[in-house]
Short mmCIF file of C-alpha atoms in Angstrom, two decimals:
data_model
loop_
_atom_site.label_atom_id
_atom_site.label_comp_id
_atom_site.label_asym_id
_atom_site.label_seq_id
_atom_site.Cartn_x
_atom_site.Cartn_y
_atom_site.Cartn_z
CA MET A 1 76.03 -56.91 3.20
CA PRO A 2 77.75 -54.02 5.07
CA SER A 3 76.24 -50.66 4.60
CA LYS A 4 76.88 -46.97 5.38
CA PRO A 5 75.04 -43.63 4.65
CA CYS A 6 74.74 -41.97 1.42
CA ALA A 7 77.85 -39.43 0.97
CA VAL A 8 75.67 -36.36 0.51
CA PRO A 9 75.14 -34.43 3.56
CA GLY A 10 71.66 -34.48 4.91
CA CYS A 11 70.74 -37.72 2.96
CA ARG A 12 70.04 -40.64 5.33
CA THR A 13 69.59 -43.22 2.79
CA VAL A 14 71.65 -46.40 3.40
CA VAL A 15 74.00 -47.77 0.53
CA GLU A 16 76.22 -50.78 0.19
CA VAL A 17 79.98 -50.39 1.09
CA GLY A 18 81.80 -49.35 -1.95
CA THR A 19 79.13 -47.26 -3.15
CA VAL A 20 79.41 -43.64 -2.59
CA ARG A 21 75.95 -42.32 -3.13
CA CYS A 22 72.29 -43.46 -3.23
CA LYS A 23 70.39 -43.76 -6.42
CA ARG A 24 68.91 -40.32 -6.13
CA HIS A 25 72.32 -38.56 -5.78
CA ARG A 26 74.46 -40.71 -8.16
CA SER A 27 74.29 -38.14 -10.99
CA VAL A 28 75.63 -35.40 -8.67
CA SER A 29 79.07 -34.25 -9.83
CA ASP A 30 81.85 -34.52 -7.35
CA VAL A 31 83.82 -31.48 -6.05
CA PRO A 32 87.49 -32.11 -6.05
CA GLY A 33 88.56 -33.19 -2.61
CA LYS A 34 85.05 -33.66 -1.18
CA ARG A 35 83.20 -36.83 -2.55
CA GLY A 36 79.45 -36.67 -2.79
CA LEU A 37 78.96 -32.96 -2.75
CA PRO A 38 77.57 -31.19 -5.91
CA SER A 39 79.50 -28.30 -7.48
CA GLY A 40 78.63 -24.98 -5.93
CA GLY A 41 77.29 -26.80 -2.61
CA TRP A 42 74.56 -28.95 -1.87
CA HIS A 43 71.43 -27.29 -1.13
CA GLY A 44 69.10 -30.40 -0.46
CA GLN A 45 66.95 -29.86 -3.44
CA ALA A 46 66.14 -32.20 -6.32
CA GLY A 47 67.32 -31.54 -10.02
CA ASN A 48 70.41 -30.26 -11.61
CA ARG A 49 71.98 -26.92 -10.92
CA HIS A 50 70.25 -25.12 -13.76
CA GLU A 51 66.77 -26.48 -12.50
CA ARG A 52 67.52 -25.16 -9.06
CA GLY A 53 68.40 -21.79 -10.14
CA TYR A 54 72.17 -22.17 -9.86
CA GLY A 55 73.35 -21.18 -13.50
CA ALA A 56 75.92 -18.73 -14.72
CA ALA A 57 74.09 -15.65 -12.72
CA TRP A 58 74.53 -17.72 -9.59
CA ASP A 59 78.12 -18.37 -10.25
CA ARG A 60 78.78 -14.56 -10.58
CA LEU A 61 76.89 -13.92 -7.57
CA ARG A 62 78.84 -16.70 -5.63
CA ILE A 63 82.20 -15.26 -6.54
CA ALA A 64 80.86 -11.73 -5.54
CA ILE A 65 79.86 -13.07 -2.19
CA LEU A 66 83.23 -14.90 -1.61
CA GLU A 67 85.26 -11.82 -2.48
CA ARG A 68 82.97 -9.72 -0.18
CA ASP A 69 83.73 -12.15 2.62
CA LYS A 70 87.43 -12.34 1.85
CA ARG A 71 87.06 -15.90 0.99
CA LEU A 72 86.77 -16.75 4.60
CA CYS A 73 84.10 -18.78 6.56
CA VAL A 74 81.84 -16.25 8.40
CA LEU A 75 81.01 -18.59 11.17
CA CYS A 76 84.52 -19.76 11.80
CA ILE A 77 85.60 -15.94 11.81
CA ARG A 78 83.06 -15.34 14.58
CA SER A 79 84.81 -18.06 16.58
CA GLY A 80 88.24 -16.46 15.76
CA ARG A 81 89.34 -19.08 13.36
CA PRO A 82 90.32 -17.94 9.76
CA VAL A 83 89.27 -20.74 7.66
CA VAL A 84 89.07 -20.75 3.78
CA ALA A 85 85.39 -20.50 2.46
CA HIS A 86 84.45 -22.76 -0.55
CA SER A 87 80.64 -22.46 -0.53
CA VAL A 88 78.00 -19.68 -0.53
CA ASP A 89 75.09 -20.41 1.71
CA HIS A 90 71.33 -19.03 1.85
CA ILE A 91 71.07 -18.02 5.45
CA VAL A 92 67.25 -18.56 5.01
CA PRO A 93 66.90 -21.38 2.47
CA LYS A 94 65.30 -20.57 -0.92
CA SER A 95 62.99 -23.56 -0.23
CA LYS A 96 61.72 -21.58 2.98
CA GLY A 97 61.27 -18.21 1.12
CA GLY A 98 64.88 -17.01 1.22
CA THR A 99 66.21 -14.85 -1.54
CA ASP A 100 69.45 -14.22 -3.45
CA ASP A 101 69.73 -10.97 -1.86
CA LEU A 102 73.20 -10.02 -0.56
CA ASP A 103 71.86 -9.90 3.18
CA ASN A 104 70.75 -13.59 2.74
CA LEU A 105 74.07 -14.94 1.53
CA GLN A 106 77.19 -15.94 3.60
CA SER A 107 80.52 -17.68 2.69
CA LEU A 108 81.02 -20.96 4.60
CA CYS A 109 83.79 -23.70 4.68
CA ARG A 110 82.81 -27.24 3.57
CA PRO A 111 82.30 -28.48 7.28
CA CYS A 112 80.16 -25.55 8.32
CA HIS A 113 78.16 -25.82 5.06
CA ALA A 114 77.56 -29.52 5.50
CA ALA A 115 76.67 -29.14 9.03
CA LYS A 116 74.22 -26.38 8.45
CA THR A 117 72.63 -28.40 5.49
CA ALA A 118 72.13 -31.48 7.81
CA ARG A 119 70.58 -29.34 10.41
CA GLU A 120 68.06 -27.77 8.00
CA GLY A 121 67.37 -31.26 6.62
CA SER A 122 66.53 -32.60 10.10
CA ALA A 123 64.43 -29.54 11.02
CA ALA A 124 62.52 -29.84 7.96
CA GLN A 125 61.19 -33.26 9.31
CA GLY A 126 60.09 -31.51 12.57
CA ALA A 127 59.24 -28.04 13.35
CA LEU A 128 59.91 -26.55 10.05
CA LYS A 129 57.01 -28.69 8.59
CA ALA A 130 54.61 -26.22 9.93
CA GLU A 131 53.73 -23.55 7.37
CA ALA A 132 54.77 -20.08 8.83
CA GLN A 133 51.52 -18.08 9.20
CA PRO A 134 51.35 -14.51 10.53
CA SER A 135 49.34 -14.48 13.95
CA ILE A 136 48.84 -10.71 14.04
CA GLY A 137 47.67 -8.29 11.61
CA PRO A 138 49.33 -4.89 10.76
CA ASP A 139 47.29 -3.32 13.52
CA GLY A 140 48.73 -5.68 16.19
CA ARG A 141 45.61 -7.87 16.55
CA LEU A 142 45.44 -11.52 16.89
CA ILE A 143 44.69 -13.47 13.63
CA ILE A 144 45.77 -17.08 14.00
CA PRO A 145 46.74 -18.64 17.29
CA ARG A 146 50.02 -20.54 17.56
CA ASP A 147 51.59 -22.96 19.96
CA TRP A 148 52.84 -20.05 22.21
CA GLY A 149 50.26 -17.77 21.19
CA PHE A 150 50.91 -13.96 20.23
CA SER A 151 53.48 -13.64 17.30
CA ILE A 152 55.81 -16.23 18.64
CA PRO A 153 56.44 -18.78 15.88
CA ARG A 154 55.21 -22.38 16.02
CA GLY A 155 58.01 -24.81 16.67
CA VAL A 156 60.51 -22.41 17.96
CA ARG A 157 63.41 -23.52 20.03
CA PRO A 158 65.59 -21.65 22.50
CA SER A 159 68.40 -19.48 21.07
CA ALA A 160 71.75 -20.90 21.15
CA ILE A 161 73.31 -17.49 21.12
CA PRO A 162 72.82 -14.27 23.23
CA LEU A 163 69.64 -12.59 22.10
CA THR A 164 68.22 -9.38 23.14
CA ILE A 165 64.39 -9.11 22.64
CA VAL A 166 63.64 -5.47 22.31
CA CYS A 167 60.07 -4.50 22.64
CA GLY A 168 57.95 -1.33 22.78
CA PRO A 169 55.12 0.73 21.42
CA PRO A 170 55.25 1.83 17.78
CA ALA A 171 57.64 4.72 17.23
CA SER A 172 59.15 4.20 20.48
CA GLY A 173 62.78 4.12 19.06
CA LYS A 174 63.33 0.34 19.04
CA THR A 175 65.14 0.16 15.82
CA THR A 176 67.30 3.01 16.52
CA TRP A 177 68.27 1.64 19.96
CA VAL A 178 69.30 -1.63 18.38
CA GLN A 179 71.37 0.15 15.47
CA GLU A 180 73.35 1.94 18.06
CA ARG A 181 74.36 -1.16 19.85
CA ALA A 182 74.41 -4.12 17.25
CA GLY A 183 77.80 -5.06 15.96
CA SER A 184 78.52 -5.66 12.34
CA GLY A 185 78.33 -9.45 12.57
CA ASP A 186 75.19 -9.56 14.69
CA LYS A 187 71.96 -10.83 13.47
CA VAL A 188 69.15 -8.26 13.66
CA ILE A 189 65.50 -9.41 13.15
CA ASP A 190 63.20 -6.42 12.40
CA LEU A 191 59.88 -7.04 10.74
CA ASP A 192 59.73 -3.60 9.12
CA GLU A 193 63.32 -4.07 7.66
CA ILE A 194 62.19 -7.56 6.45
CA LYS A 195 59.10 -6.06 4.65
CA VAL A 196 61.44 -4.10 2.61
CA ARG A 197 63.66 -7.33 1.86
CA VAL A 198 60.79 -9.07 0.46
CA GLY A 199 59.61 -6.43 -1.87
CA GLY A 200 57.52 -4.08 0.20
CA VAL A 201 57.95 -0.89 2.34
CA ARG A 202 58.48 -0.43 5.97
CA TYR A 203 54.89 -0.20 6.93
CA ASP A 204 53.46 -2.25 4.18
CA GLN A 205 49.92 -3.56 5.17
CA ARG A 206 49.33 -5.53 2.06
CA THR A 207 48.49 -9.22 3.04
CA GLY A 208 50.89 -10.66 0.51
CA ILE A 209 53.94 -8.74 1.72
CA PHE A 210 53.05 -9.04 5.33
CA ARG A 211 52.53 -12.85 5.06
CA LYS A 212 55.84 -13.19 3.28
CA ALA A 213 57.77 -10.98 5.71
CA MET A 214 56.19 -12.76 8.72
CA ALA A 215 57.41 -16.14 7.27
CA TYR A 216 60.90 -14.86 6.49
CA ARG A 217 60.87 -13.42 10.12
CA ASP A 218 59.75 -16.72 11.60
CA MET A 219 62.73 -18.62 9.71
CA MET A 220 65.24 -16.15 11.14
CA ILE A 221 63.92 -16.72 14.74
CA ARG A 222 63.94 -20.34 14.26
CA SER A 223 67.54 -20.33 12.94
CA LEU A 224 68.84 -18.70 16.27
CA ALA A 225 68.44 -22.42 17.77
CA ASP A 226 71.36 -23.49 15.40
CA ASP A 227 73.78 -20.47 15.48
CA VAL A 228 77.16 -21.04 16.89
CA SER A 229 78.53 -17.59 17.58
CA GLY A 230 77.67 -13.79 17.61
CA LYS A 231 74.77 -12.08 19.14
CA ALA A 232 71.14 -11.52 17.98
CA TRP A 233 68.55 -8.67 18.23
CA LEU A 234 64.88 -9.31 18.01
CA ILE A 235 62.60 -6.34 17.57
CA VAL A 236 58.91 -6.86 18.56
CA THR A 237 55.93 -4.82 19.87
CA ALA A 238 54.78 -7.28 22.38
CA PRO A 239 51.75 -5.11 23.63
CA THR A 240 51.00 -7.11 26.76
CA LYS A 241 53.27 -7.90 29.80
CA ALA A 242 52.23 -11.47 29.39
CA GLU A 243 53.50 -11.60 25.73
CA ARG A 244 56.91 -10.09 26.82
CA LEU A 245 57.37 -12.90 29.36
CA MET A 246 56.25 -15.44 26.88
CA TRP A 247 59.01 -14.46 24.33
CA VAL A 248 61.70 -14.76 27.02
CA GLU A 249 60.26 -18.25 28.06
CA ALA A 250 60.01 -19.40 24.50
CA MET A 251 63.66 -18.10 23.51
CA GLY A 252 65.28 -19.75 26.36
CA PRO A 253 68.07 -18.68 28.94
CA ARG A 254 70.19 -16.96 26.52
CA SER A 255 67.62 -14.22 26.00
CA GLU A 256 66.97 -11.27 27.76
CA LEU A 257 64.18 -8.51 27.47
CA MET A 258 64.77 -4.82 26.96
CA VAL A 259 61.50 -2.67 27.02
CA ILE A 260 61.67 0.69 25.35
CA ASP A 261 58.91 2.40 27.39
CA ALA A 262 58.71 5.70 25.65
CA PRO A 263 55.88 8.09 26.58
CA GLU A 264 52.70 7.64 24.84
CA ALA A 265 52.60 11.39 23.64
CA SER A 266 56.25 11.08 22.17
CA CYS A 267 55.38 8.07 20.10
CA ILE A 268 52.15 9.78 18.67
CA GLU A 269 54.04 12.70 17.85
CA ARG A 270 56.64 10.87 15.89
CA ILE A 271 54.12 8.92 14.07
CA ARG A 272 52.20 12.16 13.12
CA ALA A 273 55.43 13.68 11.89
CA ASP A 274 56.59 10.75 9.85
CA ALA A 275 55.40 10.95 6.10
CA GLU A 276 56.32 7.36 5.62
CA ARG A 277 53.93 6.28 8.43
CA ALA A 278 51.01 8.47 7.05
CA GLU A 279 48.97 5.72 5.43
CA VAL A 280 49.13 3.69 8.68
CA ALA A 281 49.07 6.42 11.37
CA ALA A 282 45.69 5.77 12.53
CA ALA A 283 46.44 2.13 13.32
CA LEU A 284 49.87 2.65 14.81
CA ILE A 285 48.48 5.39 17.05
CA ALA A 286 45.70 3.04 18.17
CA ALA A 287 48.46 0.43 18.98
CA VAL A 288 50.31 3.04 21.02
CA ARG A 289 47.24 3.48 23.19
CA ARG A 290 46.78 -0.13 23.49
CA TRP A 291 50.26 -0.97 24.49
CA GLU A 292 50.39 -2.13 28.30
CA ARG A 293 52.74 -0.19 30.55
#
């Protein structure tokens, strides 16, 4: 009997010709003009829309994101092609710790959304199976070794878009340097900012917040391998010369290294003058003094 893949993107189950979807996906309602896709976009998760958290509140948020993005696919726009968007996508999937924060949502056309979903499904079978774990504590010391060592995520692949890896001691001005150069559509990966996004504060040392932020950061780093346009900026401390070189090797030929080698005295002065860093000042100052120049 002739066969073909299930029509739902990311599903590899083989069905008989004349059948649209496999048994698992036959209850999924069709979107006009695109057979096999659930209304609101396929997210590769079992259960109906309500069970997966896509109820009335999501519908309102979806409309708001589409309006924010002028109902155009953000990936196609980066390539200079204005294409109408029909789906709202989680940049970091909810199944991997992503949230419904506005910064984690983007408007996509159906082909881009289907392609991204398929890539995520494929990655879930390989590198993304590894649970993201922090490899360094808030003071910069190694906790858990990884494939690359240091704070480089397990299973990372080279970046597909230009990536600038910005490193330097605490309070050296890394974030400011990136803010002055990053474009509006660029991806900026900054652990301190991610801590705020996951419910903490910039210099949060709580284990729960730190682990969640590291997992989120690792997902963003891994996603660079599947990006098709734009630029990215990754802010890391990378206290040793060896780690800086390993970051460049891990992220591939499209990455470059920028070292913000601010004077030790200047970094320490900024830390002591910053009330937001008061609770972690001692650890940050120690990290400044350990940073290899």
